[in-house]
Structures are given as C-alpha cells and as structure tokens.
Amino acid sequence: MRVIGTVGLAGSGKGEFAAVAREVGVPVVTMGDVIRAECRDRGLDPADHHGAVARALREEHGPAAIAERSLPLVREALTDAAAVLVDGLRSDVEVDAFEDAFGDDFSLVSVEAPYEVREERVVDRGRDNTDRETLAERDARELGFGMGRAMDRADLVVANVDSLERLRDRARSVIEDGVDAVPGDEGYDWRESPGAEAAEAAGTDGDAT
C-alpha cells in the first residue's frame, strides 16, 4: 500500500502528478473536490466561493476537516489499488491526519517553482484575476492555512523549472516506485513569495519570517 500526497503553491505544477497518476491507472483523490462538493451543498458557485468555503469548513469542523473528509475516499480507493495519489494538501495539520491514518505508507511530495515562474504560468492559463497581486493573495491564503509548513515536511522536493517532460518523468517514477526512487531537488523557499509577507502581516502564519 502506498499513499502519495502532493503539496505546492498555485502554478507550481503539482496537478501534473495527478494527471500522470490517472494515465497509469492510479486512483486520484483531489482534496479540492471535497471543497467544491461542499460549495454545491451550500448552494454556492465553487469558482467564486472555494476559498471562503475552505475557511468555513476549517472554522466549523477544525483545521483537519478537509483531510478527514478525504480519508474515507482514500481508503475506498485502496480496496482496489496498491497506490493512491492525494492531490492538494494545504497544511501541516492535514499532513498529520494522513500520517496518523497511514503511517509509513504515506509520503509527501512538494512541487516547487519560483514566484515569477508560477506567475507566468497562472497568467498563461488565461484565467481572470491573474495579476501579481491576486496570485500573492492566493499564496497568502494558502500559506495562512499552513501550506508552507507542509512543504517543509515533504519527503521529496521536485523543482518544476525545466521541461514538462522532466516533471512528468519524475512524477511517473514516484507514483510507480515511491519517493525513494527519485533524487530530491533543491526547492524554492516559500517565504520569498509576496504572499508570505502578507500572511505574516495578517498573523496567519507564524513561520513566515
């Protein structure tokens, strides 16, 4: 049994891990889907209320609420598969939840890239509200959840600054053979994101200094 979690700020490329997992037949549990489902249950548009509902879930049910709602989905997937990929952990508390549930069978991969590179990717996606300020605001929100502390706890760092092919090759190796099959990269300190400064100013991430 192998449960692989991914963590990374917007534009880092962590979604490619999920894409590769699906291509090789490994089930993917996307934590964002839990939030989107909750948005729909509340009669809200996920596109407009994703962040607010994520905060509400954590405030109403505790900081591990989204991870706890994902655990049954992971266990169900493991009944028919030897490995599952969990896409999009957001905090160190969520890492705790998966480590408590799966022990040494859980590993965490942090996909990282410099802020400027992530900014270009987000703009290239053609989404609305993708200027530097809003990306920084999104970083601040996610770092406020504790994403930076989760990234610091990763078993493997994958730097996504080269070709897409390199990222996908490394993702495939991790998914098929585990994190020990891939040499780690030097990461990019999340504390250098403009969003880290905003999170620190707001007092939402005490490790942002």
PDB file of C-alpha atoms in Angstrom:
ATOM      1  CA  MET A   1       0.000   0.000   0.000  1.00  0.00           C
ATOM      2  CA  ARG A   2       1.261   3.459  -0.904  1.00  0.00           C
ATOM      3  CA  VAL A   3      -0.439   6.824  -0.360  1.00  0.00           C
ATOM      4  CA  ILE A   4       1.312   9.753  -2.030  1.00  0.00           C
ATOM      5  CA  GLY A   5       0.299  13.303  -1.179  1.00  0.00           C
ATOM      6  CA  THR A   6       1.235  16.383  -3.171  1.00  0.00           C
ATOM      7  CA  VAL A   7       1.599  19.939  -1.943  1.00  0.00           C
ATOM      8  CA  GLY A   8       2.506  23.111  -3.806  1.00  0.00           C
ATOM      9  CA  LEU A   9       1.509  26.703  -4.336  1.00  0.00           C
ATOM     10  CA  ALA A  10      -0.558  27.837  -7.329  1.00  0.00           C
ATOM     11  CA  GLY A  11       1.291  27.424 -10.618  1.00  0.00           C
ATOM     12  CA  SER A  12       3.856  25.009  -9.208  1.00  0.00           C
ATOM     13  CA  GLY A  13       2.704  22.178 -11.472  1.00  0.00           C
ATOM     14  CA  LYS A  14       1.543  19.733  -8.820  1.00  0.00           C
ATOM     15  CA  GLY A  15      -1.520  18.967 -10.951  1.00  0.00           C
ATOM     16  CA  GLU A  16       0.750  17.098 -13.368  1.00  0.00           C
ATOM     17  CA  PHE A  17       1.285  14.445 -10.700  1.00  0.00           C
ATOM     18  CA  ALA A  18      -2.454  13.821 -10.667  1.00  0.00           C
ATOM     19  CA  ALA A  19      -2.572  13.757 -14.462  1.00  0.00           C
ATOM     20  CA  VAL A  20       0.233  11.195 -14.661  1.00  0.00           C
ATOM     21  CA  ALA A  21      -1.356   9.078 -11.930  1.00  0.00           C
ATOM     22  CA  ARG A  22      -4.604   8.870 -13.893  1.00  0.00           C
ATOM     23  CA  GLU A  23      -2.702   7.961 -17.047  1.00  0.00           C
ATOM     24  CA  VAL A  24      -1.025   4.987 -15.348  1.00  0.00           C
ATOM     25  CA  GLY A  25      -4.236   3.860 -13.675  1.00  0.00           C
ATOM     26  CA  VAL A  26      -3.554   5.055 -10.123  1.00  0.00           C
ATOM     27  CA  PRO A  27      -6.641   6.487  -8.374  1.00  0.00           C
ATOM     28  CA  VAL A  28      -6.540  10.191  -7.503  1.00  0.00           C
ATOM     29  CA  VAL A  29      -8.322  11.763  -4.547  1.00  0.00           C
ATOM     30  CA  THR A  30      -8.452  15.528  -5.022  1.00  0.00           C
ATOM     31  CA  MET A  31      -8.929  17.413  -1.792  1.00  0.00           C
ATOM     32  CA  GLY A  32     -10.266  20.385  -3.710  1.00  0.00           C
ATOM     33  CA  ASP A  33     -13.170  18.189  -4.821  1.00  0.00           C
ATOM     34  CA  VAL A  34     -14.243  17.934  -1.184  1.00  0.00           C
ATOM     35  CA  ILE A  35     -14.422  21.724  -1.028  1.00  0.00           C
ATOM     36  CA  ARG A  36     -16.231  22.006  -4.359  1.00  0.00           C
ATOM     37  CA  ALA A  37     -18.802  19.458  -3.215  1.00  0.00           C
ATOM     38  CA  GLU A  38     -19.348  21.440  -0.029  1.00  0.00           C
ATOM     39  CA  CYS A  39     -19.812  24.609  -2.107  1.00  0.00           C
ATOM     40  CA  ARG A  40     -22.548  22.909  -4.102  1.00  0.00           C
ATOM     41  CA  ASP A  41     -24.162  21.570  -0.921  1.00  0.00           C
ATOM     42  CA  ARG A  42     -24.314  25.153   0.331  1.00  0.00           C
ATOM     43  CA  GLY A  43     -25.763  26.408  -2.944  1.00  0.00           C
ATOM     44  CA  LEU A  44     -22.604  28.338  -3.820  1.00  0.00           C
ATOM     45  CA  ASP A  45     -20.560  28.551  -7.010  1.00  0.00           C
ATOM     46  CA  PRO A  46     -17.170  26.893  -6.373  1.00  0.00           C
ATOM     47  CA  ALA A  47     -15.498  29.320  -8.769  1.00  0.00           C
ATOM     48  CA  ASP A  48     -16.433  32.247  -6.529  1.00  0.00           C
ATOM     49  CA  HIS A  49     -16.537  30.705  -3.065  1.00  0.00           C
ATOM     50  CA  HIS A  50     -13.846  27.987  -2.978  1.00  0.00           C
ATOM     51  CA  GLY A  51     -11.539  29.827  -0.588  1.00  0.00           C
ATOM     52  CA  ALA A  52     -14.327  31.048   1.685  1.00  0.00           C
ATOM     53  CA  VAL A  53     -15.856  27.586   1.988  1.00  0.00           C
ATOM     54  CA  ALA A  54     -12.449  26.040   2.709  1.00  0.00           C
ATOM     55  CA  ARG A  55     -12.008  28.513   5.551  1.00  0.00           C
ATOM     56  CA  ALA A  56     -15.544  27.864   6.789  1.00  0.00           C
ATOM     57  CA  LEU A  57     -15.012  24.094   6.885  1.00  0.00           C
ATOM     58  CA  ARG A  58     -11.863  24.514   8.943  1.00  0.00           C
ATOM     59  CA  GLU A  59     -13.507  27.016  11.279  1.00  0.00           C
ATOM     60  CA  GLU A  60     -16.607  24.850  11.761  1.00  0.00           C
ATOM     61  CA  HIS A  61     -15.002  21.407  11.971  1.00  0.00           C
ATOM     62  CA  GLY A  62     -11.353  22.020  12.814  1.00  0.00           C
ATOM     63  CA  PRO A  63      -8.193  22.548  10.748  1.00  0.00           C
ATOM     64  CA  ALA A  64      -8.083  18.908   9.594  1.00  0.00           C
ATOM     65  CA  ALA A  65     -11.707  18.902   8.380  1.00  0.00           C
ATOM     66  CA  ILE A  66     -10.955  18.587   4.668  1.00  0.00           C
ATOM     67  CA  ALA A  67      -8.346  15.874   5.183  1.00  0.00           C
ATOM     68  CA  GLU A  68     -10.720  13.941   7.429  1.00  0.00           C
ATOM     69  CA  ARG A  69     -13.417  14.059   4.746  1.00  0.00           C
ATOM     70  CA  SER A  70     -10.871  12.787   2.217  1.00  0.00           C
ATOM     71  CA  LEU A  71      -9.691   9.794   4.268  1.00  0.00           C
ATOM     72  CA  PRO A  72     -12.722   7.562   3.521  1.00  0.00           C
ATOM     73  CA  LEU A  73     -12.249   8.237  -0.191  1.00  0.00           C
ATOM     74  CA  VAL A  74      -8.601   7.181   0.031  1.00  0.00           C
ATOM     75  CA  ARG A  75      -9.434   4.017   1.966  1.00  0.00           C
ATOM     76  CA  GLU A  76     -12.130   3.112  -0.540  1.00  0.00           C
ATOM     77  CA  ALA A  77      -9.711   3.572  -3.445  1.00  0.00           C
ATOM     78  CA  LEU A  78      -7.142   1.353  -1.718  1.00  0.00           C
ATOM     79  CA  THR A  79      -9.546  -1.584  -1.715  1.00  0.00           C
ATOM     80  CA  ASP A  80      -8.890  -1.966  -5.442  1.00  0.00           C
ATOM     81  CA  ALA A  81      -5.466  -0.360  -5.868  1.00  0.00           C
ATOM     82  CA  ALA A  82      -1.980  -0.667  -4.423  1.00  0.00           C
ATOM     83  CA  ALA A  83      -1.375   3.084  -4.564  1.00  0.00           C
ATOM     84  CA  VAL A  84      -3.429   6.271  -4.352  1.00  0.00           C
ATOM     85  CA  LEU A  85      -2.397   9.836  -5.067  1.00  0.00           C
ATOM     86  CA  VAL A  86      -3.872  12.598  -2.888  1.00  0.00           C
ATOM     87  CA  ASP A  87      -3.807  15.863  -4.787  1.00  0.00           C
ATOM     88  CA  GLY A  88      -3.534  19.164  -2.989  1.00  0.00           C
ATOM     89  CA  LEU A  89      -2.742  19.036   0.724  1.00  0.00           C
ATOM     90  CA  ARG A  90      -2.910  22.520   2.186  1.00  0.00           C
ATOM     91  CA  SER A  91      -1.491  22.398   5.705  1.00  0.00           C
ATOM     92  CA  ASP A  92       0.760  20.673   8.183  1.00  0.00           C
ATOM     93  CA  VAL A  93      -2.344  19.632  10.122  1.00  0.00           C
ATOM     94  CA  GLU A  94      -3.560  17.761   7.041  1.00  0.00           C
ATOM     95  CA  VAL A  95      -0.155  16.087   6.785  1.00  0.00           C
ATOM     96  CA  ASP A  96      -0.621  14.970  10.394  1.00  0.00           C
ATOM     97  CA  ALA A  97      -4.018  13.478   9.530  1.00  0.00           C
ATOM     98  CA  PHE A  98      -2.620  11.379   6.682  1.00  0.00           C
ATOM     99  CA  GLU A  99       0.446  10.309   8.658  1.00  0.00           C
ATOM    100  CA  ASP A 100      -1.778   9.250  11.548  1.00  0.00           C
ATOM    101  CA  ALA A 101      -4.040   7.303   9.189  1.00  0.00           C
ATOM    102  CA  PHE A 102      -1.422   5.590   7.013  1.00  0.00           C
ATOM    103  CA  GLY A 103       1.869   5.784   8.901  1.00  0.00           C
ATOM    104  CA  ASP A 104       4.946   4.910   6.873  1.00  0.00           C
ATOM    105  CA  ASP A 105       2.755   4.102   3.865  1.00  0.00           C
ATOM    106  CA  PHE A 106       2.168   7.845   3.417  1.00  0.00           C
ATOM    107  CA  SER A 107       4.709  10.094   1.720  1.00  0.00           C
ATOM    108  CA  LEU A 108       4.558  13.755   0.740  1.00  0.00           C
ATOM    109  CA  VAL A 109       5.917  15.410  -2.404  1.00  0.00           C
ATOM    110  CA  SER A 110       6.363  19.177  -2.590  1.00  0.00           C
ATOM    111  CA  VAL A 111       6.314  20.562  -6.148  1.00  0.00           C
ATOM    112  CA  GLU A 112       8.010  23.947  -6.218  1.00  0.00           C
ATOM    113  CA  ALA A 113       8.893  26.823  -8.542  1.00  0.00           C
ATOM    114  CA  PRO A 114       9.901  30.471  -8.043  1.00  0.00           C
ATOM    115  CA  TYR A 115       7.125  33.042  -7.687  1.00  0.00           C
ATOM    116  CA  GLU A 116       7.885  34.686 -11.046  1.00  0.00           C
ATOM    117  CA  VAL A 117       7.672  31.364 -12.888  1.00  0.00           C
ATOM    118  CA  ARG A 118       4.411  30.472 -11.188  1.00  0.00           C
ATOM    119  CA  GLU A 119       3.039  33.902 -12.010  1.00  0.00           C
ATOM    120  CA  GLU A 120       3.772  33.418 -15.722  1.00  0.00           C
ATOM    121  CA  ARG A 121       2.075  30.030 -15.710  1.00  0.00           C
ATOM    122  CA  VAL A 122      -1.042  31.331 -13.997  1.00  0.00           C
ATOM    123  CA  VAL A 123      -1.298  34.190 -16.493  1.00  0.00           C
ATOM    124  CA  ASP A 124      -0.767  31.779 -19.402  1.00  0.00           C
ATOM    125  CA  ARG A 125      -3.740  29.724 -18.227  1.00  0.00           C
ATOM    126  CA  GLY A 126      -5.917  32.600 -19.344  1.00  0.00           C
ATOM    127  CA  ARG A 127      -7.878  32.853 -16.133  1.00  0.00           C
ATOM    128  CA  ASP A 128      -9.444  36.068 -14.891  1.00  0.00           C
ATOM    129  CA  ASN A 129      -7.852  37.928 -11.980  1.00  0.00           C
ATOM    130  CA  THR A 130      -4.395  36.514 -12.544  1.00  0.00           C
ATOM    131  CA  ASP A 131      -2.274  39.597 -11.930  1.00  0.00           C
ATOM    132  CA  ARG A 132       0.611  39.633  -9.491  1.00  0.00           C
ATOM    133  CA  GLU A 133      -1.492  40.931  -6.610  1.00  0.00           C
ATOM    134  CA  THR A 134      -4.141  38.217  -6.797  1.00  0.00           C
ATOM    135  CA  LEU A 135      -1.543  35.442  -7.035  1.00  0.00           C
ATOM    136  CA  ALA A 136       0.118  36.914  -3.963  1.00  0.00           C
ATOM    137  CA  GLU A 137      -3.258  36.995  -2.240  1.00  0.00           C
ATOM    138  CA  ARG A 138      -3.836  33.346  -3.073  1.00  0.00           C
ATOM    139  CA  ASP A 139      -0.378  32.477  -1.765  1.00  0.00           C
ATOM    140  CA  ALA A 140      -1.187  34.395   1.416  1.00  0.00           C
ATOM    141  CA  ARG A 141      -4.452  32.495   1.871  1.00  0.00           C
ATOM    142  CA  GLU A 142      -2.845  29.083   1.366  1.00  0.00           C
ATOM    143  CA  LEU A 143       0.209  29.894   3.459  1.00  0.00           C
ATOM    144  CA  GLY A 144      -2.198  31.088   6.121  1.00  0.00           C
ATOM    145  CA  PHE A 145      -3.650  27.571   6.217  1.00  0.00           C
ATOM    146  CA  GLY A 146      -0.146  26.234   6.923  1.00  0.00           C
ATOM    147  CA  MET A 147       0.918  25.168   3.433  1.00  0.00           C
ATOM    148  CA  GLY A 148       4.449  26.435   3.953  1.00  0.00           C
ATOM    149  CA  ARG A 149       4.873  24.225   6.998  1.00  0.00           C
ATOM    150  CA  ALA A 150       3.505  21.288   4.997  1.00  0.00           C
ATOM    151  CA  MET A 151       6.009  21.945   2.211  1.00  0.00           C
ATOM    152  CA  ASP A 152       8.813  21.997   4.768  1.00  0.00           C
ATOM    153  CA  ARG A 153       7.834  18.466   5.847  1.00  0.00           C
ATOM    154  CA  ALA A 154       7.916  16.910   2.376  1.00  0.00           C
ATOM    155  CA  ASP A 155       9.727  13.612   1.900  1.00  0.00           C
ATOM    156  CA  LEU A 156      10.684  14.725  -1.600  1.00  0.00           C
ATOM    157  CA  VAL A 157      11.034  18.123  -3.281  1.00  0.00           C
ATOM    158  CA  VAL A 158      10.556  18.297  -7.048  1.00  0.00           C
ATOM    159  CA  ALA A 159      11.618  21.581  -8.644  1.00  0.00           C
ATOM    160  CA  ASN A 160       9.470  22.338 -11.680  1.00  0.00           C
ATOM    161  CA  VAL A 161      11.523  24.839 -13.643  1.00  0.00           C
ATOM    162  CA  ASP A 162      12.653  22.751 -16.597  1.00  0.00           C
ATOM    163  CA  SER A 163      10.656  20.836 -19.177  1.00  0.00           C
ATOM    164  CA  LEU A 164       7.212  19.378 -18.656  1.00  0.00           C
ATOM    165  CA  GLU A 165       8.664  16.050 -19.778  1.00  0.00           C
ATOM    166  CA  ARG A 166      11.130  16.063 -16.864  1.00  0.00           C
ATOM    167  CA  LEU A 167       8.360  16.772 -14.382  1.00  0.00           C
ATOM    168  CA  ARG A 168       6.171  14.032 -15.799  1.00  0.00           C
ATOM    169  CA  ASP A 169       9.040  11.521 -15.794  1.00  0.00           C
ATOM    170  CA  ARG A 170       9.726  12.237 -12.140  1.00  0.00           C
ATOM    171  CA  ALA A 171       6.038  12.038 -11.319  1.00  0.00           C
ATOM    172  CA  ARG A 172       5.778   8.651 -13.015  1.00  0.00           C
ATOM    173  CA  SER A 173       8.783   7.314 -11.092  1.00  0.00           C
ATOM    174  CA  VAL A 174       7.356   8.483  -7.763  1.00  0.00           C
ATOM    175  CA  ILE A 175       3.908   7.081  -8.492  1.00  0.00           C
ATOM    176  CA  GLU A 176       5.151   3.716  -9.694  1.00  0.00           C
ATOM    177  CA  ASP A 177       8.163   3.198  -7.401  1.00  0.00           C
ATOM    178  CA  GLY A 178       7.838   5.597  -4.455  1.00  0.00           C
ATOM    179  CA  VAL A 179       9.652   8.738  -3.337  1.00  0.00           C
ATOM    180  CA  ASP A 180      12.910   6.893  -2.692  1.00  0.00           C
ATOM    181  CA  ALA A 181      13.205   6.184  -6.417  1.00  0.00           C
ATOM    182  CA  VAL A 182      13.767   9.863  -7.241  1.00  0.00           C
ATOM    183  CA  PRO A 183      16.618  12.130  -6.091  1.00  0.00           C
ATOM    184  CA  GLY A 184      15.342  15.297  -4.470  1.00  0.00           C
ATOM    185  CA  ASP A 185      15.816  18.763  -5.932  1.00  0.00           C
ATOM    186  CA  GLU A 186      16.752  21.974  -4.211  1.00  0.00           C
ATOM    187  CA  GLY A 187      13.481  23.755  -3.548  1.00  0.00           C
ATOM    188  CA  TYR A 188      12.348  27.370  -3.619  1.00  0.00           C
ATOM    189  CA  ASP A 189      11.692  28.946  -0.248  1.00  0.00           C
ATOM    190  CA  TRP A 190       8.001  29.784   0.071  1.00  0.00           C
ATOM    191  CA  ARG A 191       8.991  32.554   2.484  1.00  0.00           C
ATOM    192  CA  GLU A 192      10.202  34.553  -0.528  1.00  0.00           C
ATOM    193  CA  SER A 193       6.703  34.761  -2.018  1.00  0.00           C
ATOM    194  CA  PRO A 194       4.979  38.156  -1.714  1.00  0.00           C
ATOM    195  CA  GLY A 195       2.110  36.170  -0.245  1.00  0.00           C
ATOM    196  CA  ALA A 196       4.296  35.088   2.678  1.00  0.00           C
ATOM    197  CA  GLU A 197       4.769  38.728   3.616  1.00  0.00           C
ATOM    198  CA  ALA A 198       1.009  39.262   3.502  1.00  0.00           C
ATOM    199  CA  ALA A 199       0.355  36.139   5.568  1.00  0.00           C
ATOM    200  CA  GLU A 200       2.870  37.284   8.157  1.00  0.00           C
ATOM    201  CA  ALA A 201       1.351  40.769   8.287  1.00  0.00           C
ATOM    202  CA  ALA A 202      -2.081  39.222   8.806  1.00  0.00           C
ATOM    203  CA  GLY A 203      -0.723  36.999  11.551  1.00  0.00           C
ATOM    204  CA  THR A 204      -1.971  33.846   9.825  1.00  0.00           C
ATOM    205  CA  ASP A 205       1.341  32.012   9.515  1.00  0.00           C
ATOM    206  CA  GLY A 206       3.777  32.348  12.352  1.00  0.00           C
ATOM    207  CA  ASP A 207       6.512  30.607  10.337  1.00  0.00           C
ATOM    208  CA  ALA A 208       6.542  33.175   7.541  1.00  0.00           C
ATOM    209  CA  THR A 209       9.541  35.013   8.959  1.00  0.00           C
TER     210      THR A 209
END
